[in-house]
mmCIF file of C-alpha atoms in Angstrom:
data_model
loop_
_atom_site.group_PDB
_atom_site.id
_atom_site.type_symbol
_atom_site.label_atom_id
_atom_site.label_comp_id
_atom_site.label_asym_id
_atom_site.label_seq_id
_atom_site.Cartn_x
_atom_site.Cartn_y
_atom_site.Cartn_z
ATOM 1 C CA MET N 1 62.801 -43.125 -35.584
ATOM 2 C CA GLY N 2 59.511 -43.682 -33.803
ATOM 3 C CA GLU N 3 61.231 -46.732 -32.286
ATOM 4 C CA MET N 4 64.180 -44.562 -30.658
ATOM 5 C CA ASN N 5 61.633 -42.237 -29.622
ATOM 6 C CA HIS N 6 59.610 -44.880 -27.398
ATOM 7 C CA GLN N 7 62.987 -46.167 -26.148
ATOM 8 C CA ASP N 8 63.761 -42.483 -24.664
ATOM 9 C CA VAL N 9 60.169 -42.129 -23.374
ATOM 10 C CA LEU N 10 58.994 -45.288 -21.632
ATOM 11 C CA PRO N 11 55.191 -45.529 -21.767
ATOM 12 C CA LEU N 12 53.372 -45.737 -18.164
ATOM 13 C CA ALA N 13 52.420 -49.179 -18.450
ATOM 14 C CA GLU N 14 56.523 -50.248 -18.726
ATOM 15 C CA VAL N 15 57.701 -47.659 -15.782
ATOM 16 C CA SER N 16 55.306 -49.297 -13.742
ATOM 17 C CA GLU N 17 56.999 -52.568 -14.600
ATOM 18 C CA ILE N 18 60.356 -51.442 -13.378
ATOM 19 C CA ASP N 19 61.502 -53.070 -10.421
ATOM 20 C CA GLU N 20 59.959 -50.768 -7.591
ATOM 21 C CA ALA N 21 62.854 -50.689 -5.043
ATOM 22 C CA LYS N 22 65.197 -49.534 -8.041
ATOM 23 C CA ARG N 23 62.732 -46.700 -9.360
ATOM 24 C CA GLN N 24 61.908 -45.460 -5.720
ATOM 25 C CA TRP N 25 65.806 -45.334 -5.068
ATOM 26 C CA LEU N 26 66.072 -43.611 -8.540
ATOM 27 C CA GLN N 27 63.420 -40.935 -7.694
ATOM 28 C CA GLY N 28 64.908 -40.690 -4.053
ATOM 29 C CA MET N 29 68.141 -39.567 -5.421
ATOM 30 C CA ARG N 30 66.636 -37.417 -8.210
ATOM 31 C CA HIS N 31 68.450 -38.787 -11.063
ATOM 32 C CA PRO N 32 67.327 -37.512 -14.417
ATOM 33 C CA VAL N 33 65.380 -40.135 -16.353
ATOM 34 C CA ASP N 34 65.056 -38.658 -19.852
ATOM 35 C CA THR N 35 68.442 -39.835 -20.955
ATOM 36 C CA VAL N 36 68.377 -43.218 -19.969
ATOM 37 C CA SER N 37 69.692 -45.444 -23.116
ATOM 38 C CA GLU N 38 70.461 -49.302 -23.474
ATOM 39 C CA ASP N 39 74.430 -49.016 -23.074
ATOM 40 C CA ILE N 40 74.061 -46.602 -19.903
ATOM 41 C CA THR N 41 75.039 -49.063 -17.095
ATOM 42 C CA GLU N 42 72.435 -48.367 -14.571
ATOM 43 C CA PRO N 43 74.200 -47.792 -10.946
ATOM 44 C CA GLU N 44 74.295 -50.627 -8.588
ATOM 45 C CA PRO N 45 71.817 -50.352 -5.577
ATOM 46 C CA ALA N 46 74.535 -50.112 -2.960
ATOM 47 C CA GLU N 47 76.032 -47.408 -5.001
ATOM 48 C CA ILE N 48 72.998 -45.213 -5.169
ATOM 49 C CA LEU N 49 72.470 -46.045 -1.191
ATOM 50 C CA ALA N 50 76.115 -44.904 -0.656
ATOM 51 C CA GLU N 51 75.432 -41.836 -2.503
ATOM 52 C CA PHE N 52 72.069 -41.095 -0.797
ATOM 53 C CA ILE N 53 74.118 -41.115 2.698
ATOM 54 C CA ARG N 54 76.806 -38.904 1.016
ATOM 55 C CA GLN N 55 74.494 -35.890 -0.020
ATOM 56 C CA HIS N 56 72.926 -36.116 3.605
ATOM 57 C CA SER N 57 75.820 -35.649 5.234
ATOM 58 C CA ALA N 58 76.972 -33.016 2.779
ATOM 59 C CA ALA N 59 74.007 -31.089 4.058
ATOM 60 C CA GLY N 60 74.531 -32.001 8.000
ATOM 61 C CA GLN N 61 72.212 -34.801 8.428
ATOM 62 C CA LEU N 62 72.512 -38.358 9.604
ATOM 63 C CA VAL N 63 70.479 -40.817 7.437
ATOM 64 C CA ALA N 64 68.309 -43.048 9.867
ATOM 65 C CA HIS N 65 67.990 -46.785 9.337
ATOM 66 C CA ALA N 66 64.258 -46.169 9.267
ATOM 67 C CA VAL N 67 64.296 -44.020 6.775
ATOM 68 C CA PHE N 68 65.143 -46.629 3.875
ATOM 69 C CA LEU N 69 62.341 -49.014 5.113
ATOM 70 C CA SER N 70 59.761 -46.079 5.142
ATOM 71 C CA PRO N 71 57.787 -44.525 1.932
ATOM 72 C CA PRO N 72 58.921 -43.640 -0.800
ATOM 73 C CA TYR N 73 61.876 -45.707 -0.542
ATOM 74 C CA SER N 74 60.355 -48.556 1.088
ATOM 75 C CA VAL N 75 63.246 -51.281 0.929
ATOM 76 C CA ALA N 76 62.680 -54.372 2.266
ATOM 77 C CA GLU N 77 64.618 -55.108 5.924
ATOM 78 C CA GLU N 78 66.105 -58.305 4.159
ATOM 79 C CA GLU N 79 67.389 -56.241 1.350
ATOM 80 C CA LEU N 80 68.903 -53.385 3.279
ATOM 81 C CA SER N 81 70.701 -55.881 5.338
ATOM 82 C CA VAL N 82 72.600 -56.987 2.283
ATOM 83 C CA LEU N 83 73.057 -53.585 0.945
ATOM 84 C CA LEU N 84 74.833 -52.336 4.171
ATOM 85 C CA GLU N 85 76.628 -55.310 4.270
ATOM 86 C CA ASN N 86 77.828 -54.940 0.730
ATOM 87 C CA ILE N 87 78.690 -51.330 1.472
ATOM 88 C CA LYS N 88 80.604 -52.251 4.496
ATOM 89 C CA GLN N 89 82.609 -54.860 2.762
ATOM 90 C CA ASN N 90 83.677 -52.688 -0.382
ATOM 91 C CA GLY N 91 86.329 -50.346 0.146
ATOM 92 C CA ASP N 92 84.606 -47.829 -2.356
ATOM 93 C CA TYR N 93 82.230 -47.289 0.410
ATOM 94 C CA ALA N 94 84.987 -47.059 3.128
ATOM 95 C CA ASP N 95 83.682 -43.735 4.038
ATOM 96 C CA ILE N 96 80.318 -44.913 5.128
ATOM 97 C CA ALA N 97 80.015 -45.203 8.919
ATOM 98 C CA CYS N 98 76.961 -46.427 11.252
ATOM 99 C CA MET N 99 76.341 -44.758 14.702
ATOM 100 C CA THR N 100 74.163 -46.455 16.926
ATOM 101 C CA GLY N 101 71.782 -44.140 19.091
ATOM 102 C CA SER N 102 69.062 -45.210 21.671
ATOM 103 C CA GLN N 103 66.455 -45.235 18.957
ATOM 104 C CA ASP N 104 68.012 -46.373 15.600
ATOM 105 C CA ASP N 105 71.244 -46.690 13.689
ATOM 106 C CA TYR N 106 72.394 -43.498 11.402
ATOM 107 C CA TYR N 107 74.531 -43.125 8.640
ATOM 108 C CA TYR N 108 76.904 -40.764 7.661
ATOM 109 C CA SER N 109 79.944 -40.095 5.623
ATOM 110 C CA THR N 110 83.155 -39.557 7.030
ATOM 111 C CA GLN N 111 84.500 -37.561 3.501
ATOM 112 C CA ALA N 112 81.787 -34.516 5.136
ATOM 113 C CA MET N 113 81.336 -35.040 8.452
ATOM 114 C CA SER N 114 83.516 -36.269 11.378
ATOM 115 C CA GLU N 115 82.599 -38.442 14.187
ATOM 116 C CA ASN N 116 82.403 -35.675 16.549
ATOM 117 C CA TYR N 117 79.670 -34.082 14.810
ATOM 118 C CA ALA N 118 78.062 -37.219 13.665
ATOM 119 C CA ALA N 119 77.714 -38.305 17.468
ATOM 120 C CA MET N 120 76.492 -34.269 18.256
ATOM 121 C CA SER N 121 74.006 -34.443 15.538
ATOM 122 C CA LEU N 122 72.636 -38.069 16.444
ATOM 123 C CA GLN N 123 71.911 -36.842 20.381
ATOM 124 C CA VAL N 124 69.981 -33.886 18.683
ATOM 125 C CA VAL N 125 68.085 -35.945 16.400
ATOM 126 C CA GLU N 126 66.864 -38.208 19.309
ATOM 127 C CA GLN N 127 66.367 -35.251 21.201
ATOM 128 C CA ASP N 128 68.522 -36.087 24.204
ATOM 129 C CA ILE N 129 69.833 -32.561 24.972
ATOM 130 C CA CYS N 130 71.508 -33.320 28.377
ATOM 131 C CA ARG N 131 73.815 -36.087 26.609
ATOM 132 C CA ALA N 132 74.079 -33.734 23.883
ATOM 133 C CA ILE N 133 75.442 -31.172 26.143
ATOM 134 C CA ALA N 134 77.604 -33.291 28.321
ATOM 135 C CA HIS N 135 79.146 -34.877 25.051
ATOM 136 C CA ALA N 136 80.036 -31.389 23.831
ATOM 137 C CA VAL N 137 81.522 -30.314 27.269
ATOM 138 C CA ARG N 138 83.638 -33.385 27.542
ATOM 139 C CA PHE N 139 85.182 -33.225 23.942
ATOM 140 C CA GLU N 140 85.685 -29.527 24.350
ATOM 141 C CA CYS N 141 87.683 -30.296 27.542
ATOM 142 C CA GLN N 142 89.627 -33.408 26.296
ATOM 143 C CA THR N 143 90.569 -32.261 23.103
ATOM 144 C CA TYR N 144 91.446 -28.622 23.193
ATOM 145 C CA PRO N 145 91.476 -28.327 26.443
ATOM 146 C CA ARG N 146 88.976 -25.296 27.054
ATOM 147 C CA PRO N 147 85.741 -24.988 28.610
ATOM 148 C CA TYR N 148 82.623 -24.610 26.564
ATOM 149 C CA LYS N 149 80.386 -21.640 26.205
ATOM 150 C CA VAL N 150 77.112 -22.048 26.474
ATOM 151 C CA ALA N 151 75.847 -20.318 24.023
ATOM 152 C CA MET N 152 77.316 -22.235 21.355
ATOM 153 C CA LEU N 153 74.609 -24.533 22.060
ATOM 154 C CA MET N 154 72.188 -22.252 20.124
ATOM 155 C CA GLN N 155 74.144 -22.524 16.923
ATOM 156 C CA ALA N 156 74.739 -25.399 14.322
ATOM 157 C CA PRO N 157 74.098 -28.382 14.913
ATOM 158 C CA TYR N 158 72.277 -28.082 18.058
ATOM 159 C CA TYR N 159 70.126 -24.822 17.898
ATOM 160 C CA PHE N 160 68.696 -25.176 21.051
ATOM 161 C CA GLN N 161 66.541 -22.890 22.793
ATOM 162 C CA GLU N 162 67.535 -20.560 25.784
ATOM 163 C CA ALA N 163 65.037 -22.166 27.662
ATOM 164 C CA GLN N 164 65.813 -25.845 26.766
ATOM 165 C CA ILE N 165 69.405 -25.169 27.841
ATOM 166 C CA GLU N 166 68.678 -23.838 31.174
ATOM 167 C CA ALA N 167 65.965 -26.857 31.691
ATOM 168 C CA ALA N 168 68.792 -29.525 30.660
ATOM 169 C CA ILE N 169 71.507 -27.831 32.685
ATOM 170 C CA ALA N 170 69.299 -28.002 35.721
ATOM 171 C CA ALA N 171 68.453 -31.670 35.119
ATOM 172 C CA MET N 172 72.126 -32.364 34.711
ATOM 173 C CA ASP N 173 73.058 -30.723 38.126
ATOM 174 C CA VAL N 174 70.865 -33.622 39.971
ATOM 175 C CA ALA N 175 71.785 -36.246 37.616
ATOM 176 C CA PRO N 176 74.661 -38.837 38.435
ATOM 177 C CA GLU N 177 75.763 -39.772 35.331
ATOM 178 C CA TYR N 178 76.346 -36.111 34.656
ATOM 179 C CA ALA N 179 78.270 -35.192 38.014
ATOM 180 C CA ASP N 180 81.501 -33.974 36.170
ATOM 181 C CA ILE N 181 79.738 -31.115 34.322
ATOM 182 C CA ARG N 182 80.147 -28.045 36.276
ATOM 183 C CA GLN N 183 79.201 -24.142 35.366
ATOM 184 C CA VAL N 184 81.824 -21.601 35.467
ATOM 185 C CA GLU N 185 81.307 -17.684 34.478
ATOM 186 C CA SER N 186 83.910 -14.975 33.527
ATOM 187 C CA SER N 187 83.759 -12.100 35.620
ATOM 188 C CA THR N 188 81.474 -10.292 32.683
ATOM 189 C CA ALA N 189 78.777 -13.060 33.746
ATOM 190 C CA VAL N 190 79.353 -15.056 30.349
ATOM 191 C CA LEU N 191 78.497 -18.683 31.394
ATOM 192 C CA TYR N 192 80.783 -21.579 30.554
ATOM 193 C CA LEU N 193 80.428 -25.443 31.424
ATOM 194 C CA PHE N 194 83.744 -27.720 32.105
ATOM 195 C CA SER N 195 84.285 -31.392 32.475
ATOM 196 C CA GLU N 196 85.869 -32.205 36.318
ATOM 197 C CA ARG N 197 87.313 -35.255 34.262
ATOM 198 C CA PHE N 198 89.454 -33.504 32.392
ATOM 199 C CA MET N 199 89.991 -29.955 34.022
ATOM 200 C CA THR N 200 89.879 -28.011 37.246
ATOM 201 C CA TYR N 201 87.920 -25.407 37.994
ATOM 202 C CA GLY N 202 90.479 -23.079 38.540
ATOM 203 C CA LYS N 203 91.697 -24.062 34.915
ATOM 204 C CA ALA N 204 88.396 -23.438 33.501
ATOM 205 C CA TYR N 205 87.738 -20.224 35.357
ATOM 206 C CA GLY N 206 91.129 -18.780 33.809
ATOM 207 C CA LEU N 207 90.557 -19.835 30.260
ATOM 208 C CA CYS N 208 86.899 -18.487 30.073
ATOM 209 C CA GLU N 209 88.155 -15.228 31.661
ATOM 210 C CA TRP N 210 90.982 -15.106 29.035
ATOM 211 C CA PHE N 211 88.140 -15.528 26.181
ATOM 212 C CA GLU N 212 86.091 -13.171 27.418
ATOM 213 C CA VAL N 213 88.193 -10.338 28.971
ATOM 214 C CA GLU N 214 91.530 -10.374 29.045
ATOM 215 C CA GLN N 215 92.498 -11.465 25.405
ATOM 216 C CA PHE N 216 90.898 -7.938 24.624
ATOM 217 C CA GLN N 217 92.910 -6.016 27.087
ATOM 218 C CA ASN N 218 96.367 -7.687 25.764
ATOM 219 C CA PRO N 219 96.069 -7.905 22.156
#
Protein backbone atom coordinates (compact mmCIF):
# COMPACT_ATOMS: atom_id res chain seq x y z
CA MET A 1 0.00 0.00 0.00
CA GLY A 2 2.90 2.32 0.80
CA GLU A 3 4.20 2.05 -2.75
CA MET A 4 0.79 2.89 -4.26
CA ASN A 5 0.51 6.01 -2.13
CA HIS A 6 4.01 6.98 -3.15
CA GLN A 7 2.96 6.79 -6.81
CA ASP A 8 -0.22 8.78 -6.22
CA VAL A 9 1.57 11.67 -4.51
CA LEU A 10 4.97 12.35 -6.06
CA PRO A 11 7.67 13.70 -3.72
CA LEU A 12 8.80 17.26 -4.40
CA ALA A 13 12.15 16.02 -5.71
CA GLU A 14 10.44 13.88 -8.35
CA VAL A 15 8.00 16.63 -9.30
CA SER A 16 10.87 18.99 -9.98
CA GLU A 17 12.42 16.44 -12.33
CA ILE A 18 9.31 16.24 -14.53
CA ASP A 19 9.86 17.91 -17.90
CA GLU A 20 9.50 21.59 -17.04
CA ALA A 21 7.60 22.61 -20.18
CA LYS A 22 4.98 19.89 -19.73
CA ARG A 23 4.55 20.69 -16.05
CA GLN A 24 4.01 24.35 -16.82
CA TRP A 25 1.55 23.53 -19.61
CA LEU A 26 -0.41 21.34 -17.20
CA GLN A 27 -0.40 24.07 -14.59
CA GLY A 28 -1.66 26.53 -17.17
CA MET A 29 -4.48 24.22 -18.18
CA ARG A 30 -5.29 23.46 -14.53
CA HIS A 31 -5.36 19.72 -15.08
CA PRO A 32 -5.96 17.78 -11.85
CA VAL A 33 -2.74 16.08 -10.74
CA ASP A 34 -4.06 13.99 -7.86
CA THR A 35 -5.44 11.22 -10.08
CA VAL A 36 -2.34 10.55 -12.18
CA SER A 37 -1.54 6.88 -12.67
CA GLU A 38 0.72 4.92 -14.96
CA ASP A 39 -2.09 3.69 -17.22
CA ILE A 40 -3.49 7.17 -17.97
CA THR A 41 -1.99 8.62 -21.15
CA GLU A 42 -0.60 12.10 -20.66
CA PRO A 43 -2.04 14.59 -23.19
CA GLU A 44 0.20 15.49 -26.09
CA PRO A 45 1.66 19.01 -25.91
CA ALA A 46 -0.13 19.95 -29.15
CA GLU A 47 -3.43 18.80 -27.64
CA ILE A 48 -2.83 20.87 -24.51
CA LEU A 49 -1.96 23.89 -26.63
CA ALA A 50 -5.11 23.51 -28.74
CA GLU A 51 -7.32 23.12 -25.66
CA PHE A 52 -5.72 26.21 -24.12
CA ILE A 53 -6.67 28.20 -27.23
CA ARG A 54 -10.19 26.73 -27.30
CA GLN A 55 -10.83 27.62 -23.65
CA HIS A 56 -9.79 31.21 -24.25
CA SER A 57 -11.94 31.44 -27.38
CA ALA A 58 -14.93 30.18 -25.42
CA ALA A 59 -14.30 33.08 -23.03
CA GLY A 60 -14.12 35.52 -25.95
CA GLN A 61 -10.35 35.96 -25.79
CA LEU A 62 -7.60 35.66 -28.37
CA VAL A 63 -4.29 34.05 -27.38
CA ALA A 64 -1.22 36.04 -28.42
CA HIS A 65 1.86 34.16 -29.62
CA ALA A 66 3.86 35.96 -26.92
CA VAL A 67 1.73 34.37 -24.18
CA PHE A 68 3.27 30.96 -24.84
CA LEU A 69 6.81 32.37 -24.70
CA SER A 70 6.28 34.18 -21.40
CA PRO A 71 5.99 32.91 -17.80
CA PRO A 72 4.40 30.81 -16.47
CA TYR A 73 4.52 28.80 -19.73
CA SER A 74 7.93 29.83 -21.09
CA VAL A 75 7.90 27.52 -24.10
CA ALA A 76 11.01 27.80 -26.27
CA GLU A 77 10.38 29.45 -29.66
CA GLU A 78 11.66 26.38 -31.52
CA GLU A 79 9.40 24.01 -29.58
CA LEU A 80 6.42 26.32 -30.00
CA SER A 81 6.97 26.49 -33.76
CA VAL A 82 6.94 22.68 -33.95
CA LEU A 83 3.76 22.45 -31.85
CA LEU A 84 1.96 25.05 -33.95
CA GLU A 85 3.01 23.30 -37.16
CA ASN A 86 1.70 19.99 -35.76
CA ILE A 87 -1.62 21.66 -35.00
CA LYS A 88 -1.76 23.13 -38.50
CA GLN A 89 -1.17 19.73 -40.12
CA ASN A 90 -3.50 17.70 -37.86
CA GLY A 91 -7.18 17.51 -38.81
CA ASP A 92 -8.13 17.15 -35.14
CA TYR A 93 -7.15 20.78 -34.71
CA ALA A 94 -8.72 22.18 -37.88
CA ASP A 95 -10.63 24.71 -35.78
CA ILE A 96 -7.45 26.40 -34.55
CA ALA A 97 -6.89 29.52 -36.63
CA CYS A 98 -4.24 32.23 -36.65
CA MET A 99 -4.68 35.94 -37.30
CA THR A 100 -1.72 38.28 -37.78
CA GLY A 101 -1.85 41.73 -36.24
CA SER A 102 0.61 44.60 -36.35
CA GLN A 103 2.14 43.56 -33.01
CA ASP A 104 1.85 39.77 -32.87
CA ASP A 105 0.12 36.63 -34.16
CA TYR A 106 -3.09 35.65 -32.38
CA TYR A 107 -4.78 32.25 -32.13
CA TYR A 108 -8.43 31.32 -31.71
CA SER A 109 -10.83 28.44 -32.24
CA THR A 110 -13.47 28.74 -34.94
CA GLN A 111 -15.67 26.47 -32.80
CA ALA A 112 -16.25 29.35 -30.39
CA MET A 113 -15.29 32.52 -32.28
CA SER A 114 -16.07 33.78 -35.79
CA GLU A 115 -13.38 35.27 -37.99
CA ASN A 116 -15.10 38.65 -37.80
CA TYR A 117 -15.24 38.61 -33.99
CA ALA A 118 -11.59 37.55 -33.89
CA ALA A 119 -10.65 40.44 -36.16
CA MET A 120 -12.53 42.89 -33.95
CA SER A 121 -10.91 41.45 -30.82
CA LEU A 122 -7.46 41.73 -32.40
CA GLN A 123 -7.90 45.42 -33.05
CA VAL A 124 -9.14 45.99 -29.52
CA VAL A 125 -6.18 44.07 -28.07
CA GLU A 126 -3.77 46.15 -30.13
CA GLN A 127 -5.61 49.35 -29.18
CA ASP A 128 -6.07 50.36 -32.80
CA ILE A 129 -9.42 52.01 -32.22
CA CYS A 130 -9.70 53.70 -35.61
CA ARG A 131 -9.08 50.44 -37.45
CA ALA A 132 -11.49 48.59 -35.16
CA ILE A 133 -14.26 51.09 -35.89
CA ALA A 134 -13.61 51.04 -39.64
CA HIS A 135 -13.67 47.23 -39.69
CA ALA A 136 -16.97 47.11 -37.80
CA VAL A 137 -18.62 49.73 -40.02
CA ARG A 138 -17.46 48.20 -43.31
CA PHE A 139 -18.43 44.70 -42.22
CA GLU A 140 -21.91 45.86 -41.19
CA CYS A 141 -22.48 47.80 -44.42
CA GLN A 142 -21.21 45.03 -46.67
CA THR A 143 -22.79 42.06 -44.89
CA TYR A 144 -26.30 43.08 -43.90
CA PRO A 145 -26.23 45.87 -45.30
CA ARG A 146 -26.97 48.53 -42.70
CA PRO A 147 -25.24 51.49 -41.03
CA TYR A 148 -23.45 50.89 -37.74
CA LYS A 149 -24.82 52.39 -34.55
CA VAL A 150 -22.00 54.19 -32.73
CA ALA A 151 -23.37 53.21 -29.31
CA MET A 152 -22.50 49.59 -30.16
CA LEU A 153 -18.83 50.49 -29.72
CA MET A 154 -19.41 50.79 -25.97
CA GLN A 155 -20.50 47.14 -25.82
CA ALA A 156 -18.64 43.82 -26.28
CA PRO A 157 -16.07 43.20 -27.57
CA TYR A 158 -15.00 46.85 -27.61
CA TYR A 159 -16.07 48.56 -24.39
CA PHE A 160 -14.69 51.85 -25.70
CA GLN A 161 -15.32 54.98 -23.67
CA GLU A 162 -17.34 57.79 -25.23
CA ALA A 163 -14.29 60.07 -25.27
CA GLN A 164 -12.25 57.39 -27.06
CA ILE A 165 -14.93 57.01 -29.72
CA GLU A 166 -15.23 60.75 -30.28
CA ALA A 167 -11.45 61.12 -30.60
CA ALA A 168 -11.22 58.18 -33.01
CA ILE A 169 -14.02 59.48 -35.25
CA ALA A 170 -12.36 62.90 -35.32
CA ALA A 171 -9.05 61.31 -36.34
CA MET A 172 -10.76 59.20 -39.01
CA ASP A 173 -12.36 62.29 -40.55
CA VAL A 174 -8.94 63.52 -41.68
CA ALA A 175 -7.21 60.18 -42.38
CA PRO A 176 -7.18 59.16 -46.09
CA GLU A 177 -7.45 55.43 -45.31
CA TYR A 178 -10.81 56.06 -43.64
CA ALA A 179 -12.20 58.49 -46.22
CA ASP A 180 -15.12 56.12 -46.92
CA ILE A 181 -16.35 56.20 -43.31
CA ARG A 182 -19.10 58.81 -42.96
CA GLN A 183 -21.45 59.94 -40.20
CA VAL A 184 -25.23 60.00 -40.41
CA GLU A 185 -27.82 60.87 -37.75
CA SER A 186 -31.46 59.96 -37.37
CA SER A 187 -34.01 62.72 -36.82
CA THR A 188 -33.75 61.87 -33.12
CA ALA A 189 -29.99 62.63 -33.16
CA VAL A 190 -28.81 59.02 -32.82
CA LEU A 191 -25.39 58.75 -34.48
CA TYR A 192 -24.54 56.02 -36.99
CA LEU A 193 -21.53 55.41 -39.24
CA PHE A 194 -21.52 53.93 -42.74
CA SER A 195 -19.03 53.16 -45.50
CA GLU A 196 -19.45 54.80 -48.90
CA ARG A 197 -17.81 51.72 -50.40
CA PHE A 198 -21.00 49.81 -49.78
CA MET A 199 -23.77 52.34 -49.17
CA THR A 200 -24.93 55.82 -50.19
CA TYR A 201 -25.73 58.55 -47.68
CA GLY A 202 -29.42 58.37 -48.61
CA LYS A 203 -29.55 54.63 -48.03
CA ALA A 204 -27.75 54.96 -44.69
CA TYR A 205 -30.04 57.76 -43.54
CA GLY A 206 -33.17 55.86 -44.54
CA LEU A 207 -32.06 52.79 -42.60
CA CYS A 208 -31.03 54.62 -39.43
CA GLU A 209 -34.32 56.55 -39.53
CA TRP A 210 -36.17 53.24 -39.79
CA PHE A 211 -34.24 51.70 -36.88
CA GLU A 212 -34.69 54.70 -34.59
CA VAL A 213 -38.09 56.16 -35.55
CA GLU A 214 -40.24 54.60 -38.25
CA GLN A 215 -40.35 50.99 -37.06
CA PHE A 216 -41.93 52.20 -33.81
CA GLN A 217 -44.50 54.26 -35.70
CA ASN A 218 -45.41 51.35 -37.98
CA PRO A 219 -45.49 48.20 -35.86
